Amino acid sequence: MSLHTFRTVTEFVSTAVVPDQGRTGTWVGRVWVPAAMAADGLAGPRVVVLREGRIWTTGHQTMAALINDTATEGLSAREGECFGDLDEVLENSLFFNRVNRLQDENRVVLLAPNDILATKACGVTFVRSLLERVIEEKARGDASRAGEIRAMILDTLGDDLSRVIPGSPETDVLKERLIRAGIWSQYLEVGIGKDAEVFTKHQPMASVTYGNQIGVLPDSKWNNPEPEIVLAVSNRGVIRGATLGNDVNLRDYEGRSALLLGEAKDQNGSCSIGPFIRLFDETFGLDAITRMEVELQIVGEDGFSTGGRNRMSEISRSPEALVAQAIGRHHQYPDGLVLFLGTMFAPTADRGGAGEGFTHHVGDRVEISTESLGKLVNWVNHTDAIPRWEYGVTELINYLVKTKTKS
C-alpha cells in the first residue's frame, strides 16, 4: 500500500481518539516499548493506564491479569514507568504501517489491548444484521442478487422481527410463517431462537488496533467492516469494561456456506480492537453501553464514502445475556475473554453496479467511534500484504520469563 494512503495526523485529534485524553474514567491498554526506552532494556509489550494524557505501566504482566484483578480501583493513580504522551503514541501508531511490521524498534506504539484473553464474537444480534445474513445465504455469495432478495424478504417479513423477543413463545409462530414463505434460515434460528450465535473470532495475540491495516482475502469480492462494542469479561463472567471493535467479514464466503465461517471471519488482520479498554467505574457502566450509538465511516481512495450507526438500544439480546451464553459452567475461560456484541449495520450502498451493494477496496479508511469510547481507525489491505503476525503467545512467554530474570 502506498504511503499517500495514510493521511496527515492532524485529521485525527487525540481527544477524538480517546475522549479528554483519558482524564475522565479509567483507560487501560497495551503498548510496544522498544529496548532503548525500557528501564529493563527489554523490548516488549507493556500493560498501561492513561493518566493526565500520559501513558504509565500498571504493574500487570498481561491484560488478562488486569481484567481478572479484583483490586483495580485507583489504578490510574498508581506509580509506574512512563512511556510518554498519548498524542505521541497515537501519532506513532497512526503511521505505524510505514515500517511494515507489527512492532517498531524505535517508537512506542499501540498494541491491541486484549493479549491472551479469548476473542469471541456474537452474530445476528440485531434485526437489520439478521436480514443481511439471510440475504447472504439466499444469494449464495453473489452480491448482484442482494437487492432483489432484500426486497423479497422485507415484503414478506414486514417489521415482525422487531417485536419478537429471542426465545419467546412468539418465536415458534413466526418460525412457522417463515417456513411457509420459504425463507427460514439458520441465521433466523440464532437470531430469534433461544440460543445466540457465539463463535471464536481470532486467536489470542492476533488482533490489531488503532492505526493498523486490516485484512480481506484477495479473492473476496463482497466484504465489509462490522462496527461493534466489545466487552472485556473476567474469568468469572464479570463484565469489567468495554472498547471498540471491527469484526471484519467476508460476506461472499459466509454466504456460500456457513461452514466457511472460519474463512469469512478469521484471517490476517480481520479483527481490530481498541484503542483502549475503558473500565467500569463511577463515570462509566453497563447502562452506558445500552445507550451508545456506534458510528461507522468509510472513505475510499476512489472518492467513495459511506457510513451508518449501530444503535445499541436496538440489540435483541442484552449484553449480560450474551455474556452468560459465552462463559459459564459449560464454557470456561481461565484468562477471561473479550466479546464482540454484534452489529446492526452492514454497509449496503452500491459501490459498483446497481444492486451490488458495498465491498471494500484496498486503501479504504475505516473509522469506528462513539462519544464515550473514542475512535478506532484502520486501513484496508489484502491479507497477504499486511504486516506479518509473528509475536504470539510463545514470544510473550519468553519475554515475561526474561523480565522475571531481570527483576
Tab-separated table of C-alpha atoms in Angstrom:
chain	number	residue	atom	x	y	z
A	1	MET	CA	0.000	0.000	0.000
A	2	SER	CA	1.393	3.425	-0.925
A	3	LEU	CA	2.238	5.960	1.767
A	4	HIS	CA	-0.205	8.531	0.355
A	5	THR	CA	-2.938	6.318	1.779
A	6	PHE	CA	-2.016	7.463	5.279
A	7	ARG	CA	-3.455	10.906	5.893
A	8	THR	CA	-1.800	13.569	7.988
A	9	VAL	CA	-2.131	13.104	11.725
A	10	THR	CA	-3.830	16.490	12.033
A	11	GLU	CA	-7.009	14.817	10.758
A	12	PHE	CA	-7.143	12.820	13.957
A	13	VAL	CA	-7.272	14.896	17.119
A	14	SER	CA	-6.224	12.861	20.147
A	15	THR	CA	-9.291	13.920	22.135
A	16	ALA	CA	-11.466	12.304	19.441
A	17	VAL	CA	-9.457	9.077	19.627
A	18	VAL	CA	-9.567	8.984	23.432
A	19	PRO	CA	-12.150	11.358	24.952
A	20	ASP	CA	-10.499	14.037	27.102
A	21	GLN	CA	-7.223	12.125	26.593
A	22	GLY	CA	-8.431	9.624	29.191
A	23	ARG	CA	-8.645	12.163	32.008
A	24	THR	CA	-12.231	11.087	32.739
A	25	GLY	CA	-12.608	7.423	33.550
A	26	THR	CA	-10.124	4.558	33.742
A	27	TRP	CA	-8.481	3.630	30.427
A	28	VAL	CA	-6.135	0.659	30.062
A	29	GLY	CA	-4.327	-0.807	27.079
A	30	ARG	CA	-1.093	-2.234	25.764
A	31	VAL	CA	1.902	-0.664	24.034
A	32	TRP	CA	5.046	-1.969	22.402
A	33	VAL	CA	8.126	-0.489	24.087
A	34	PRO	CA	11.495	-0.637	22.277
A	35	ALA	CA	14.524	-1.767	24.275
A	36	ALA	CA	16.082	1.712	24.307
A	37	MET	CA	13.040	3.138	26.113
A	38	ALA	CA	12.540	0.338	28.645
A	39	ALA	CA	14.063	0.561	32.139
A	40	ASP	CA	14.998	-3.133	31.975
A	41	GLY	CA	16.382	-2.841	28.439
A	42	LEU	CA	13.920	-5.414	27.098
A	43	ALA	CA	11.760	-4.721	24.074
A	44	GLY	CA	8.227	-5.982	24.505
A	45	PRO	CA	4.578	-5.346	25.333
A	46	ARG	CA	3.543	-3.422	28.448
A	47	VAL	CA	0.104	-3.127	30.038
A	48	VAL	CA	-0.571	0.563	30.600
A	49	VAL	CA	-3.054	3.053	32.010
A	50	LEU	CA	-3.732	6.640	30.932
A	51	ARG	CA	-3.056	9.379	33.448
A	52	GLU	CA	-3.364	13.081	32.602
A	53	GLY	CA	-2.722	12.460	28.919
A	54	ARG	CA	0.340	10.273	29.528
A	55	ILE	CA	0.918	6.516	29.383
A	56	TRP	CA	2.038	4.621	32.504
A	57	THR	CA	2.616	0.962	33.363
A	58	THR	CA	0.110	-0.726	35.676
A	59	GLY	CA	2.248	-3.474	37.179
A	60	HIS	CA	0.268	-6.221	35.423
A	61	GLN	CA	2.157	-8.567	33.119
A	62	THR	CA	-0.828	-9.139	30.825
A	63	MET	CA	-4.195	-7.543	30.167
A	64	ALA	CA	-5.745	-10.841	31.204
A	65	ALA	CA	-4.168	-10.403	34.643
A	66	LEU	CA	-5.592	-6.893	34.891
A	67	ILE	CA	-9.117	-7.892	33.820
A	68	ASN	CA	-9.093	-10.722	36.361
A	69	ASP	CA	-7.700	-8.490	39.125
A	70	THR	CA	-10.484	-7.557	41.543
A	71	ALA	CA	-8.449	-4.720	43.090
A	72	THR	CA	-8.036	-2.227	40.242
A	73	GLU	CA	-9.703	0.705	41.996
A	74	GLY	CA	-7.443	3.743	41.839
A	75	LEU	CA	-5.411	2.170	39.039
A	76	SER	CA	-4.863	5.488	37.250
A	77	ALA	CA	-3.245	6.978	40.374
A	78	ARG	CA	-0.625	4.269	40.930
A	79	GLU	CA	3.067	4.828	40.352
A	80	GLY	CA	4.695	3.208	37.357
A	81	GLU	CA	7.045	3.650	34.420
A	82	CYS	CA	6.017	6.410	31.986
A	83	PHE	CA	6.249	5.898	28.229
A	84	GLY	CA	5.364	9.376	27.047
A	85	ASP	CA	2.427	11.415	25.900
A	86	LEU	CA	-0.715	9.858	24.472
A	87	ASP	CA	-0.510	12.264	21.498
A	88	GLU	CA	2.907	10.951	20.502
A	89	VAL	CA	1.952	7.286	20.834
A	90	LEU	CA	-1.207	7.830	18.786
A	91	GLU	CA	0.806	9.573	16.067
A	92	ASN	CA	3.356	6.748	16.058
A	93	SER	CA	0.552	4.210	15.813
A	94	LEU	CA	-1.258	6.086	13.053
A	95	PHE	CA	1.826	5.945	10.825
A	96	PHE	CA	2.735	2.505	12.145
A	97	ASN	CA	2.358	0.769	8.778
A	98	ARG	CA	5.235	2.682	7.231
A	99	VAL	CA	7.638	0.258	8.911
A	100	ASN	CA	5.522	-2.674	7.686
A	101	ARG	CA	5.816	-4.740	10.852
A	102	LEU	CA	3.766	-5.214	13.981
A	103	GLN	CA	6.373	-3.810	16.358
A	104	ASP	CA	8.634	-0.804	15.952
A	105	GLU	CA	12.233	-0.833	17.182
A	106	ASN	CA	12.349	2.915	17.696
A	107	ARG	CA	8.932	4.134	18.856
A	108	VAL	CA	6.274	3.275	21.407
A	109	VAL	CA	3.169	2.160	19.502
A	110	LEU	CA	-0.227	0.846	20.498
A	111	LEU	CA	-0.986	-2.870	20.550
A	112	ALA	CA	-4.417	-4.469	20.645
A	113	PRO	CA	-5.425	-4.358	24.312
A	114	ASN	CA	-6.669	-7.948	24.600
A	115	ASP	CA	-3.429	-10.061	24.537
A	116	ILE	CA	-4.182	-13.620	25.808
A	117	LEU	CA	-7.874	-13.046	26.522
A	118	ALA	CA	-10.014	-15.338	24.361
A	119	THR	CA	-11.533	-13.373	21.461
A	120	LYS	CA	-15.190	-14.313	20.992
A	121	ALA	CA	-17.961	-12.737	18.963
A	122	CYS	CA	-21.736	-12.794	18.783
A	123	GLY	CA	-23.561	-12.767	15.489
A	124	VAL	CA	-27.096	-11.908	14.411
A	125	THR	CA	-27.906	-9.834	17.498
A	126	PHE	CA	-29.695	-7.048	15.602
A	127	VAL	CA	-32.698	-7.367	13.292
A	128	ARG	CA	-31.016	-5.446	10.474
A	129	SER	CA	-27.879	-7.597	10.518
A	130	LEU	CA	-30.085	-10.680	10.760
A	131	LEU	CA	-31.767	-9.747	7.487
A	132	GLU	CA	-28.401	-9.152	5.823
A	133	ARG	CA	-27.183	-12.599	6.907
A	134	VAL	CA	-30.292	-14.192	5.413
A	135	ILE	CA	-29.648	-12.225	2.210
A	136	GLU	CA	-26.059	-13.521	2.089
A	137	GLU	CA	-27.273	-17.085	2.462
A	138	LYS	CA	-30.048	-16.818	-0.123
A	139	ALA	CA	-27.731	-15.038	-2.582
A	140	ARG	CA	-25.122	-17.782	-2.061
A	141	GLY	CA	-22.363	-15.198	-2.019
A	142	ASP	CA	-23.466	-13.452	-5.236
A	143	ALA	CA	-23.624	-9.712	-4.445
A	144	SER	CA	-25.565	-8.939	-7.634
A	145	ARG	CA	-28.635	-10.758	-6.239
A	146	ALA	CA	-28.643	-8.897	-2.897
A	147	GLY	CA	-31.062	-6.105	-3.846
A	148	GLU	CA	-33.697	-8.439	-5.273
A	149	ILE	CA	-33.560	-10.815	-2.291
A	150	ARG	CA	-33.589	-7.955	0.236
A	151	ALA	CA	-36.797	-6.596	-1.283
A	152	MET	CA	-38.439	-10.025	-1.253
A	153	ILE	CA	-37.585	-10.682	2.394
A	154	LEU	CA	-38.735	-7.262	3.581
A	155	ASP	CA	-42.022	-7.673	1.687
A	156	THR	CA	-42.584	-10.995	3.460
A	157	LEU	CA	-41.407	-10.091	6.971
A	158	GLY	CA	-42.543	-6.509	7.359
A	159	ASP	CA	-41.472	-5.446	10.862
A	160	ASP	CA	-42.468	-8.667	12.644
A	161	LEU	CA	-38.940	-9.463	13.817
A	162	SER	CA	-38.580	-6.181	15.681
A	163	ARG	CA	-41.404	-7.239	18.002
A	164	VAL	CA	-40.134	-10.738	18.739
A	165	ILE	CA	-38.054	-11.454	21.836
A	166	PRO	CA	-35.484	-14.182	21.014
A	167	GLY	CA	-36.506	-17.492	22.551
A	168	SER	CA	-40.055	-16.349	23.383
A	169	PRO	CA	-43.215	-18.354	22.541
A	170	GLU	CA	-43.941	-15.940	19.702
A	171	THR	CA	-40.798	-17.217	18.007
A	172	ASP	CA	-42.430	-20.562	17.162
A	173	VAL	CA	-45.379	-18.832	15.498
A	174	LEU	CA	-43.129	-16.624	13.408
A	175	LYS	CA	-40.891	-19.569	12.536
A	176	GLU	CA	-43.834	-21.476	11.034
A	177	ARG	CA	-44.803	-18.449	8.973
A	178	LEU	CA	-41.295	-18.039	7.605
A	179	ILE	CA	-41.008	-21.717	6.764
A	180	ARG	CA	-44.249	-21.478	4.786
A	181	ALA	CA	-42.846	-18.443	2.958
A	182	GLY	CA	-39.741	-20.440	2.053
A	183	ILE	CA	-37.257	-18.086	3.725
A	184	TRP	CA	-36.451	-19.835	7.003
A	185	SER	CA	-32.716	-19.767	7.596
A	186	GLN	CA	-30.060	-20.922	10.032
A	187	TYR	CA	-29.466	-17.220	10.712
A	188	LEU	CA	-33.079	-16.744	11.727
A	189	GLU	CA	-32.639	-19.723	14.049
A	190	VAL	CA	-29.906	-17.966	16.045
A	191	GLY	CA	-31.430	-14.526	15.554
A	192	ILE	CA	-34.805	-15.231	17.131
A	193	GLY	CA	-34.306	-18.635	18.784
A	194	LYS	CA	-33.211	-19.252	22.364
A	195	ASP	CA	-29.537	-19.889	21.550
A	196	ALA	CA	-27.329	-16.987	20.442
A	197	GLU	CA	-24.544	-17.355	17.904
A	198	VAL	CA	-21.218	-17.176	19.745
A	199	PHE	CA	-18.034	-18.018	17.839
A	200	THR	CA	-14.274	-17.676	18.146
A	201	LYS	CA	-13.249	-14.598	16.189
A	202	HIS	CA	-9.468	-14.694	16.474
A	203	GLN	CA	-6.611	-16.391	18.260
A	204	PRO	CA	-5.017	-14.741	21.325
A	205	MET	CA	-2.409	-12.111	20.387
A	206	ALA	CA	-3.667	-11.936	16.758
A	207	SER	CA	-5.809	-8.785	16.937
A	208	VAL	CA	-4.697	-5.445	15.509
A	209	THR	CA	-5.574	-1.979	16.780
A	210	TYR	CA	-5.670	1.758	16.021
A	211	GLY	CA	-3.581	2.738	13.000
A	212	ASN	CA	-3.011	-0.807	11.764
A	213	GLN	CA	-4.014	-2.382	8.470
A	214	ILE	CA	-6.983	-4.759	8.479
A	215	GLY	CA	-7.116	-7.632	6.026
A	216	VAL	CA	-9.522	-9.099	3.480
A	217	LEU	CA	-8.752	-12.072	1.237
A	218	PRO	CA	-7.613	-11.007	-2.251
A	219	ASP	CA	-10.243	-13.189	-3.953
A	220	SER	CA	-13.161	-11.922	-1.830
A	221	LYS	CA	-15.498	-9.768	-3.910
A	222	TRP	CA	-18.082	-8.965	-1.207
A	223	ASN	CA	-16.848	-7.950	2.245
A	224	ASN	CA	-17.420	-5.283	4.856
A	225	PRO	CA	-16.490	-3.905	8.277
A	226	GLU	CA	-18.717	-4.564	11.285
A	227	PRO	CA	-18.620	-1.757	13.880
A	228	GLU	CA	-19.185	-3.190	17.344
A	229	ILE	CA	-18.892	-2.719	21.084
A	230	VAL	CA	-16.501	-5.238	22.633
A	231	LEU	CA	-16.825	-6.212	26.298
A	232	ALA	CA	-13.864	-7.177	28.491
A	233	VAL	CA	-15.017	-10.076	30.689
A	234	SER	CA	-13.216	-11.711	33.620
A	235	ASN	CA	-12.773	-15.456	34.048
A	236	ARG	CA	-15.770	-15.394	36.413
A	237	GLY	CA	-18.028	-13.816	33.825
A	238	VAL	CA	-17.876	-10.293	35.307
A	239	ILE	CA	-18.025	-7.519	32.705
A	240	ARG	CA	-15.111	-5.227	33.578
A	241	GLY	CA	-15.208	-2.689	30.752
A	242	ALA	CA	-15.648	-2.063	27.049
A	243	THR	CA	-13.862	-0.951	23.898
A	244	LEU	CA	-14.483	-0.663	20.153
A	245	GLY	CA	-14.063	-3.400	17.577
A	246	ASN	CA	-14.191	-4.143	13.866
A	247	ASP	CA	-15.369	-7.695	13.141
A	248	VAL	CA	-14.176	-7.722	9.516
A	249	ASN	CA	-16.377	-10.046	7.470
A	250	LEU	CA	-16.223	-11.745	4.048
A	251	ARG	CA	-19.876	-11.823	3.007
A	252	ASP	CA	-19.330	-13.922	-0.109
A	253	TYR	CA	-17.551	-16.684	1.823
A	254	GLU	CA	-20.131	-16.998	4.578
A	255	GLY	CA	-22.909	-16.620	2.010
A	256	ARG	CA	-21.663	-19.646	0.077
A	257	SER	CA	-21.715	-21.789	3.211
A	258	ALA	CA	-21.956	-21.205	6.954
A	259	LEU	CA	-19.259	-23.879	7.258
A	260	LEU	CA	-16.865	-21.271	5.813
A	261	LEU	CA	-17.319	-19.081	8.895
A	262	GLY	CA	-13.647	-19.538	9.782
A	263	GLU	CA	-12.607	-18.295	6.342
A	264	ALA	CA	-15.126	-15.452	6.492
A	265	LYS	CA	-14.154	-14.246	9.958
A	266	ASP	CA	-10.624	-15.307	10.919
A	267	GLN	CA	-7.940	-14.009	8.565
A	268	ASN	CA	-4.764	-11.994	8.988
A	269	GLY	CA	-5.835	-8.611	10.319
A	270	SER	CA	-9.545	-9.436	10.345
A	271	CYS	CA	-10.040	-8.401	13.981
A	272	SER	CA	-9.341	-4.870	15.200
A	273	ILE	CA	-9.870	-3.868	18.847
A	274	GLY	CA	-9.174	-0.709	20.810
A	275	PRO	CA	-7.510	1.614	21.100
A	276	PHE	CA	-8.056	1.298	24.889
A	277	ILE	CA	-10.416	-0.577	27.192
A	278	ARG	CA	-12.466	1.749	29.375
A	279	LEU	CA	-13.023	0.025	32.715
A	280	PHE	CA	-16.329	0.326	34.531
A	281	ASP	CA	-16.184	2.834	37.367
A	282	GLU	CA	-18.276	5.695	38.735
A	283	THR	CA	-18.010	7.503	35.366
A	284	PHE	CA	-18.899	4.615	33.067
A	285	GLY	CA	-21.015	1.460	33.386
A	286	LEU	CA	-23.112	-1.127	31.566
A	287	ASP	CA	-26.068	1.253	31.286
A	288	ALA	CA	-23.903	3.491	29.083
A	289	ILE	CA	-23.330	0.559	26.697
A	290	THR	CA	-27.038	0.096	26.042
A	291	ARG	CA	-27.432	3.799	25.178
A	292	MET	CA	-24.499	4.006	22.777
A	293	GLU	CA	-24.586	4.752	19.087
A	294	VAL	CA	-21.562	3.312	17.292
A	295	GLU	CA	-20.734	5.357	14.209
A	296	LEU	CA	-19.069	3.925	11.109
A	297	GLN	CA	-17.384	5.995	8.408
A	298	ILE	CA	-15.644	4.530	5.346
A	299	VAL	CA	-13.634	6.677	2.938
A	300	GLY	CA	-12.016	5.155	-0.151
A	301	GLU	CA	-9.120	6.338	-2.272
A	302	ASP	CA	-11.595	6.264	-5.179
A	303	GLY	CA	-13.610	9.067	-3.561
A	304	PHE	CA	-16.345	6.738	-2.361
A	305	SER	CA	-17.672	7.274	1.148
A	306	THR	CA	-20.443	5.755	3.213
A	307	GLY	CA	-21.379	5.366	6.845
A	308	GLY	CA	-24.027	4.499	9.360
A	309	ARG	CA	-24.858	3.988	13.018
A	310	ASN	CA	-25.130	0.917	15.190
A	311	ARG	CA	-27.746	1.755	17.853
A	312	MET	CA	-27.163	-0.442	20.879
A	313	SER	CA	-30.707	0.262	22.091
A	314	GLU	CA	-31.921	-1.974	19.255
A	315	ILE	CA	-29.910	-5.049	20.255
A	316	SER	CA	-32.190	-8.092	20.541
A	317	ARG	CA	-30.330	-9.697	23.463
A	318	SER	CA	-28.879	-7.787	26.407
A	319	PRO	CA	-25.088	-7.665	26.870
A	320	GLU	CA	-25.494	-9.614	30.119
A	321	ALA	CA	-27.468	-12.351	28.339
A	322	LEU	CA	-24.819	-12.659	25.632
A	323	VAL	CA	-22.022	-12.872	28.206
A	324	ALA	CA	-23.999	-15.554	30.073
A	325	GLN	CA	-24.169	-17.607	26.865
A	326	ALA	CA	-20.460	-17.089	26.151
A	327	ILE	CA	-18.979	-18.022	29.557
A	328	GLY	CA	-20.207	-20.176	32.432
A	329	ARG	CA	-20.094	-23.736	33.702
A	330	HIS	CA	-20.138	-25.125	30.170
A	331	HIS	CA	-17.767	-22.570	28.593
A	332	GLN	CA	-14.825	-21.705	30.810
A	333	TYR	CA	-12.056	-19.221	30.008
A	334	PRO	CA	-9.456	-19.078	32.795
A	335	ASP	CA	-7.813	-15.998	31.268
A	336	GLY	CA	-11.125	-14.227	30.623
A	337	LEU	CA	-12.354	-13.042	27.239
A	338	VAL	CA	-13.342	-10.140	25.068
A	339	LEU	CA	-16.775	-10.429	23.463
A	340	PHE	CA	-17.986	-8.639	20.325
A	341	LEU	CA	-21.689	-7.850	20.769
A	342	GLY	CA	-22.642	-7.847	17.089
A	343	THR	CA	-23.726	-5.100	14.726
A	344	MET	CA	-26.965	-3.831	13.251
A	345	PHE	CA	-25.192	-2.021	10.439
A	346	ALA	CA	-23.732	-3.621	7.334
A	347	PRO	CA	-22.955	-1.116	4.557
A	348	THR	CA	-25.230	-1.690	1.574
A	349	ALA	CA	-24.645	1.423	-0.575
A	350	ASP	CA	-23.834	0.440	-4.166
A	351	ARG	CA	-20.145	0.915	-4.878
A	352	GLY	CA	-20.030	-0.797	-8.254
A	353	GLY	CA	-23.001	-1.883	-10.317
A	354	ALA	CA	-26.602	-1.194	-9.341
A	355	GLY	CA	-27.802	-3.641	-6.705
A	356	GLU	CA	-24.331	-4.998	-5.971
A	357	GLY	CA	-24.039	-3.211	-2.623
A	358	PHE	CA	-20.839	-2.394	-0.767
A	359	THR	CA	-17.469	-4.102	-0.718
A	360	HIS	CA	-14.048	-2.926	0.473
A	361	HIS	CA	-11.308	-1.633	-1.808
A	362	VAL	CA	-7.645	-1.648	-0.829
A	363	GLY	CA	-6.833	1.676	0.812
A	364	ASP	CA	-10.235	2.232	2.432
A	365	ARG	CA	-10.016	4.150	5.696
A	366	VAL	CA	-12.435	2.728	8.277
A	367	GLU	CA	-13.364	4.743	11.364
A	368	ILE	CA	-15.498	3.351	14.200
A	369	SER	CA	-16.367	5.727	17.018
A	370	THR	CA	-18.576	6.527	19.979
A	371	GLU	CA	-18.701	9.550	22.235
A	372	SER	CA	-17.601	7.651	25.336
A	373	LEU	CA	-15.146	5.112	23.860
A	374	GLY	CA	-13.356	7.246	21.277
A	375	LYS	CA	-12.276	6.207	17.804
A	376	LEU	CA	-10.757	3.148	16.142
A	377	VAL	CA	-9.097	3.858	12.762
A	378	ASN	CA	-7.759	1.278	10.291
A	379	TRP	CA	-6.855	0.935	6.623
A	380	VAL	CA	-7.854	-1.986	4.391
A	381	ASN	CA	-5.352	-4.165	2.579
A	382	HIS	CA	-5.156	-7.744	1.358
A	383	THR	CA	-4.383	-10.378	3.970
A	384	ASP	CA	-1.111	-11.363	2.278
A	385	ALA	CA	0.101	-7.752	2.065
A	386	ILE	CA	-0.389	-6.545	5.653
A	387	PRO	CA	2.437	-6.869	8.219
A	388	ARG	CA	3.029	-10.474	9.253
A	389	TRP	CA	1.770	-11.615	12.648
A	390	GLU	CA	4.838	-13.108	14.317
A	391	TYR	CA	4.566	-12.177	18.013
A	392	GLY	CA	2.347	-14.815	19.564
A	393	VAL	CA	1.910	-16.442	22.963
A	394	THR	CA	5.294	-18.215	22.802
A	395	GLU	CA	7.107	-14.909	22.277
A	396	LEU	CA	5.102	-13.344	25.111
A	397	ILE	CA	6.045	-16.168	27.493
A	398	ASN	CA	9.723	-15.858	26.559
A	399	TYR	CA	9.554	-12.111	27.166
A	400	LEU	CA	7.853	-12.485	30.561
A	401	VAL	CA	10.486	-15.034	31.637
A	402	LYS	CA	13.220	-12.545	30.729
A	403	THR	CA	11.529	-9.745	32.713
A	404	LYS	CA	11.337	-12.035	35.767
A	405	THR	CA	15.043	-12.817	35.428
A	406	LYS	CA	15.844	-9.098	35.225
A	407	SER	CA	13.798	-8.175	38.299
